Coordinates of C-alpha atoms in Angstrom, one line a residue:
M1 CA -1.6 25.0 -9.1
D2 CA -3.1 24.9 -5.6
A3 CA -5.5 22.2 -6.8
V4 CA -2.5 20.2 -8.2
A5 CA -0.6 20.6 -4.9
A6 CA -3.7 19.3 -3.0
M7 CA -4.0 16.3 -5.2
I8 CA -0.3 15.2 -5.2
P9 CA -0.4 13.7 -1.7
V10 CA -3.4 11.7 -2.7
A11 CA -1.7 10.6 -5.9
L12 CA 1.4 9.6 -4.0
G13 CA -0.7 7.7 -1.5
V14 CA -2.2 5.7 -4.3
I15 CA 1.2 4.8 -5.7
M16 CA 2.5 3.8 -2.2
F17 CA -0.6 1.8 -1.5
G18 CA 0.0 -0.1 -4.7
L19 CA 3.5 -0.8 -3.5
G20 CA 2.3 -2.0 -0.2
M21 CA -0.1 -4.4 -1.9
S22 CA 2.9 -6.1 -3.4
L23 CA 4.8 -6.5 -0.1
T24 CA 4.9 -8.9 2.7
A25 CA 7.0 -9.0 5.9
A26 CA 9.1 -11.7 4.2
D27 CA 10.4 -9.1 1.7
F28 CA 12.0 -7.1 4.5
A29 CA 13.2 -10.3 6.2
R30 CA 14.9 -11.5 3.0
V31 CA 17.3 -8.5 3.1
V32 CA 18.3 -9.4 6.7
R33 CA 18.9 -13.1 5.7
H34 CA 20.9 -12.3 2.6
P35 CA 22.3 -8.9 3.2
R36 CA 25.3 -8.7 0.8
V37 CA 23.6 -7.9 -2.5
A38 CA 21.1 -5.6 -0.8
L39 CA 23.9 -3.7 1.0
I40 CA 25.8 -3.2 -2.3
A41 CA 22.6 -2.0 -4.1
L42 CA 21.5 0.3 -1.3
T43 CA 25.0 1.8 -0.9
C44 CA 25.0 2.7 -4.6
Q45 CA 21.4 4.1 -4.3
V46 CA 21.7 6.0 -1.0
I47 CA 25.3 7.2 -1.1
L48 CA 26.9 6.9 -4.5
L49 CA 24.1 8.1 -6.6
P50 CA 23.5 11.4 -4.8
L51 CA 27.2 12.1 -5.0
V52 CA 27.2 11.5 -8.7
C53 CA 24.1 13.6 -9.1
W54 CA 25.8 16.4 -7.2
G55 CA 28.7 16.3 -9.6
I56 CA 26.4 16.4 -12.6
V57 CA 24.6 19.5 -11.2
V58 CA 27.8 21.3 -10.5
V59 CA 29.5 20.5 -13.9
L60 CA 26.4 21.5 -15.9
G61 CA 25.8 24.6 -13.8
L62 CA 22.1 24.1 -13.3
P63 CA 20.0 26.9 -11.9
P64 CA 19.6 26.6 -8.1
V65 CA 16.0 25.5 -8.2
F66 CA 16.8 22.7 -10.7
A67 CA 19.9 21.7 -8.8
V68 CA 17.9 21.1 -5.6
G69 CA 15.2 19.3 -7.7
M70 CA 17.9 17.0 -9.1
L71 CA 19.1 16.1 -5.6
L72 CA 15.5 15.5 -4.5
L73 CA 15.3 13.0 -7.4
A74 CA 18.6 11.3 -6.5
A75 CA 17.5 11.0 -2.8
S76 CA 14.1 9.5 -3.8
P77 CA 13.6 5.7 -3.2
G78 CA 13.3 3.1 -5.9
G79 CA 10.0 3.1 -7.8
A80 CA 7.5 0.2 -7.8
A81 CA 7.8 0.0 -11.6
A82 CA 11.4 -1.4 -11.2
S83 CA 10.0 -4.8 -10.5
L84 CA 7.9 -4.7 -13.6
W85 CA 10.9 -3.8 -15.8
S86 CA 13.0 -6.4 -14.0
H87 CA 10.3 -9.0 -14.7
L88 CA 10.1 -8.1 -18.4
F89 CA 13.9 -8.5 -18.9
G90 CA 14.6 -11.4 -16.6
G91 CA 15.9 -9.7 -13.5
D92 CA 15.5 -11.0 -10.0
V93 CA 12.1 -9.6 -9.1
A94 CA 12.2 -10.8 -5.5
L95 CA 15.3 -8.7 -5.0
N96 CA 13.6 -5.6 -6.6
I97 CA 10.6 -5.9 -4.3
S98 CA 12.9 -6.2 -1.2
L99 CA 15.0 -3.2 -2.3
T100 CA 12.0 -1.0 -3.0
A101 CA 10.6 -1.8 0.4
V102 CA 13.8 -1.0 2.3
S103 CA 14.8 2.1 0.2
S104 CA 11.3 3.5 0.8
V105 CA 11.8 3.2 4.6
L106 CA 15.3 4.6 4.4
S107 CA 14.2 7.6 2.3
V108 CA 12.2 9.0 5.3
V109 CA 15.6 9.7 6.9
T110 CA 18.0 10.2 3.9
L111 CA 15.8 12.4 1.8
P112 CA 15.3 15.2 4.3
L113 CA 19.0 15.2 5.0
I114 CA 20.0 15.4 1.4
T115 CA 17.3 18.0 0.6
N116 CA 18.3 20.3 3.4
L117 CA 22.0 20.0 2.5
A118 CA 21.2 20.9 -1.1
L119 CA 19.1 23.8 0.0
T120 CA 21.9 25.0 2.2
V121 CA 24.5 24.9 -0.6
F122 CA 22.4 26.1 -3.5
Y123 CA 20.1 28.5 -1.6
P124 CA 22.5 30.0 1.0
G125 CA 20.7 32.4 3.4
D126 CA 17.2 31.7 2.1
A127 CA 14.7 30.8 4.8
I128 CA 13.4 27.6 3.2
G129 CA 14.0 24.0 4.1
L130 CA 12.3 20.8 4.9
Q131 CA 11.1 21.4 8.4
W132 CA 10.2 18.8 11.0
A133 CA 6.5 19.0 10.4
K134 CA 7.0 18.4 6.7
V135 CA 9.3 15.4 7.5
V136 CA 6.5 13.9 9.6
E137 CA 4.0 14.6 6.7
F138 CA 6.4 12.9 4.3
F139 CA 6.7 9.9 6.7
V140 CA 2.9 9.6 6.8
I141 CA 2.3 10.0 3.1
V142 CA 5.0 7.5 2.1
L143 CA 4.9 4.8 4.7
G144 CA 1.2 5.0 5.8
P145 CA -0.3 3.8 2.5
V146 CA 2.5 1.1 2.3
A147 CA 1.5 -0.2 5.7
L148 CA -2.2 -0.1 4.7
G149 CA -1.5 -2.0 1.5
M150 CA 0.4 -4.7 3.4
L151 CA -2.4 -5.0 5.9
V152 CA -5.0 -5.4 3.1
R153 CA -2.9 -8.1 1.5
R154 CA -2.5 -9.9 4.8
L155 CA -6.1 -9.7 6.0
L156 CA -7.8 -10.0 2.6
P157 CA -5.4 -11.9 0.3
R158 CA -8.1 -12.8 -2.2
L159 CA -9.3 -9.3 -2.6
A160 CA -5.7 -8.0 -2.8
A161 CA -4.9 -10.5 -5.5
R162 CA -8.0 -9.4 -7.5
V163 CA -7.4 -5.7 -7.3
N164 CA -3.6 -5.7 -7.3
R165 CA -3.3 -5.4 -11.1
A166 CA -5.9 -2.6 -11.2
V167 CA -4.1 -0.7 -8.4
K168 CA -0.8 -1.1 -10.3
L169 CA -2.3 0.3 -13.5
A170 CA -3.9 3.1 -11.5
S171 CA -0.5 3.9 -10.0
V172 CA 1.1 4.2 -13.4
L173 CA -1.7 6.4 -14.7
V174 CA -1.6 8.6 -11.5
L175 CA 2.2 9.0 -11.9
I176 CA 1.8 10.1 -15.5
G177 CA -0.9 12.4 -14.4
I178 CA 1.1 14.2 -11.7
N179 CA 4.1 14.4 -14.1
L180 CA 2.0 16.3 -16.6
A181 CA 0.3 18.3 -13.9
V182 CA 3.7 19.7 -12.9
I183 CA 5.2 20.0 -16.3
I184 CA 2.3 21.8 -18.0
P185 CA 1.9 24.8 -15.6
G186 CA 5.7 25.1 -15.3
W187 CA 6.3 24.9 -19.1
S188 CA 7.7 28.4 -19.4
T189 CA 10.2 27.8 -16.6
L190 CA 11.1 24.4 -18.1
V191 CA 11.6 25.7 -21.6
A192 CA 14.0 28.4 -20.4
S193 CA 16.5 25.8 -19.3
L194 CA 15.1 22.8 -21.1
G195 CA 18.4 21.9 -22.9
T196 CA 20.5 21.9 -19.8
L197 CA 17.9 20.2 -17.6
A198 CA 17.1 17.5 -20.2
A199 CA 20.9 16.9 -20.5
A200 CA 21.2 16.6 -16.7
V201 CA 18.2 14.3 -16.3
S202 CA 19.3 12.1 -19.2
L203 CA 22.9 11.9 -17.9
F204 CA 21.6 11.1 -14.5
S205 CA 19.3 8.4 -15.8
A206 CA 22.1 6.8 -17.9
T207 CA 24.5 6.9 -15.0
S208 CA 21.9 5.4 -12.6
F209 CA 21.4 2.3 -14.9
T210 CA 25.2 2.0 -15.5
I211 CA 26.1 2.2 -11.8
G212 CA 23.2 -0.1 -10.9
Y213 CA 24.6 -2.8 -13.1
F214 CA 28.3 -2.5 -13.3
A215 CA 29.0 -1.7 -9.6
P216 CA 27.4 -4.9 -8.4
R217 CA 29.1 -6.9 -11.2
L218 CA 32.5 -5.6 -10.1
L219 CA 31.7 -6.9 -6.7
R220 CA 30.8 -10.3 -8.2
V221 CA 27.1 -10.1 -7.9
L222 CA 25.3 -12.6 -10.2
P223 CA 24.2 -11.1 -13.6
R224 CA 20.5 -11.6 -13.0
Q225 CA 20.7 -9.9 -9.7
A226 CA 22.8 -7.1 -11.2
V227 CA 20.0 -6.6 -13.8
A228 CA 17.5 -6.2 -10.9
T229 CA 19.7 -3.7 -9.1
S230 CA 20.2 -1.7 -12.3
F231 CA 16.4 -1.3 -12.7
E232 CA 16.0 -0.6 -9.0
I233 CA 18.6 2.2 -9.0
G234 CA 17.5 3.5 -12.4
I235 CA 13.8 3.7 -11.7
H236 CA 13.2 6.3 -9.0
N237 CA 9.9 7.1 -7.4
A238 CA 9.5 10.4 -9.1
G239 CA 6.2 11.0 -7.2
V240 CA 8.2 11.4 -4.0
A241 CA 10.4 14.1 -5.6
I242 CA 7.3 15.8 -7.0
F243 CA 5.6 15.7 -3.6
V244 CA 8.5 17.2 -1.7
G245 CA 9.2 19.9 -4.2
T246 CA 5.6 21.0 -4.7
V247 CA 4.0 20.4 -1.3
A248 CA 6.8 20.2 1.3
L249 CA 8.9 23.0 -0.2
G250 CA 6.0 24.9 -1.8
D251 CA 7.5 25.6 -5.2
P252 CA 6.6 23.4 -8.2
A253 CA 9.8 24.4 -10.0
F254 CA 11.7 22.1 -7.5
A255 CA 9.5 19.2 -8.9
L256 CA 10.3 19.8 -12.6
P257 CA 13.4 17.6 -12.7
G258 CA 11.4 14.7 -11.1
A259 CA 8.5 15.2 -13.5
L260 CA 10.8 15.2 -16.5
Y261 CA 12.7 12.1 -15.1
G262 CA 9.4 10.3 -14.6
I263 CA 8.9 10.4 -18.4
L264 CA 12.5 9.9 -19.6
M265 CA 13.5 7.1 -17.2
N266 CA 11.2 4.6 -19.0
L267 CA 12.9 5.3 -22.3
F268 CA 16.3 4.6 -20.6
A269 CA 14.9 1.5 -19.0
L270 CA 13.7 0.2 -22.3
G271 CA 17.1 0.9 -23.9
F272 CA 19.0 -0.8 -21.0
G273 CA 16.6 -3.7 -21.2
F274 CA 17.3 -4.5 -24.8
S275 CA 20.9 -3.4 -25.0
V276 CA 22.2 -5.1 -21.8
A277 CA 19.7 -6.9 -19.6
R278 CA 18.1 -9.3 -22.2
R279 CA 21.5 -10.4 -23.6
V280 CA 23.1 -10.8 -20.2
V281 CA 20.2 -12.9 -18.7
H282 CA 19.9 -15.0 -21.8
R283 CA 23.7 -15.7 -21.8
N284 CA 23.7 -16.7 -18.1
S285 CA 20.3 -18.4 -17.9
V286 CA 21.9 -21.8 -17.6
T287 CA 24.6 -21.1 -15.1
E288 CA 23.1 -18.5 -12.8
G289 CA 20.8 -20.6 -10.7
H290 CA 17.7 -19.7 -8.8
A291 CA 16.2 -16.3 -7.8
Y292 CA 17.5 -14.2 -5.0
G293 CA 15.4 -15.8 -2.3
A294 CA 16.2 -19.3 -3.3
Q295 CA 20.0 -19.1 -3.3
N296 CA 22.7 -17.8 -1.1
P297 CA 23.9 -14.5 -2.6
V298 CA 26.2 -14.0 0.4
S299 CA 28.7 -16.2 -1.3
G300 CA 28.8 -13.9 -4.3
S301 CA 29.5 -16.8 -6.6
G302 CA 28.9 -16.4 -10.3
A303 CA 30.6 -15.2 -13.4
P304 CA 32.7 -12.2 -12.8

């Protein structure tokens, strides 16, 4: 398992580099220019979702190590795959890219806070926690490759365009690899609570997609943007949760919920895409208008 722990920062770096290759400064600026939809989505993702996850953990009575792992997952930023799912089912991809960028930056602050709070509640008296040195390491591992990817795209745009697809594919394969690398050695631990943990992960995934779509719609966000926010909130960067659990906290058991979620979330994304997103986008394709960056979402106009 030491070899796996050593490779996880590298794997996460590949994933975050791929994210950086898809970003420009304009993706951050877009949130500032049109803050309403982004504020709604980020509030759901950063505040509401961890609270809901906490409730799921308590109600299902998860073992402490899995309870902390679930909160790690809830505090993780949106995954780069959200924009792919959003593209497949007609969501506002520009919004996804912007939200992934901002949530990744915010997670450097919010994830340590939520992690240490979860450890305090579920591991009272135990001398573990996400210490300052680990927070700095997390900052470097998450944001360093993103900045490098953005720099490559800015300085070498043709090269970035040629290798971007390969990097995205590598990111997907790497994520699958680290999910399996965590699940296989921890199989006996996982099997002991598989039913309860699978129920918690599945319920959390379904709730994430539901909140991600219906909360913005209740606040009169346009359907196509609500589809994007649902994929953004439903697709977490499981690699971050795996890194923190395995490397920063030093116990792979903390990473098992994230690894299981990394597999199951795609099934829920597919189900949401066909059951809700495709029909909603098709029904509103004539009336909704342009993408996030080409309209004024501050007005919140659109079908309720």
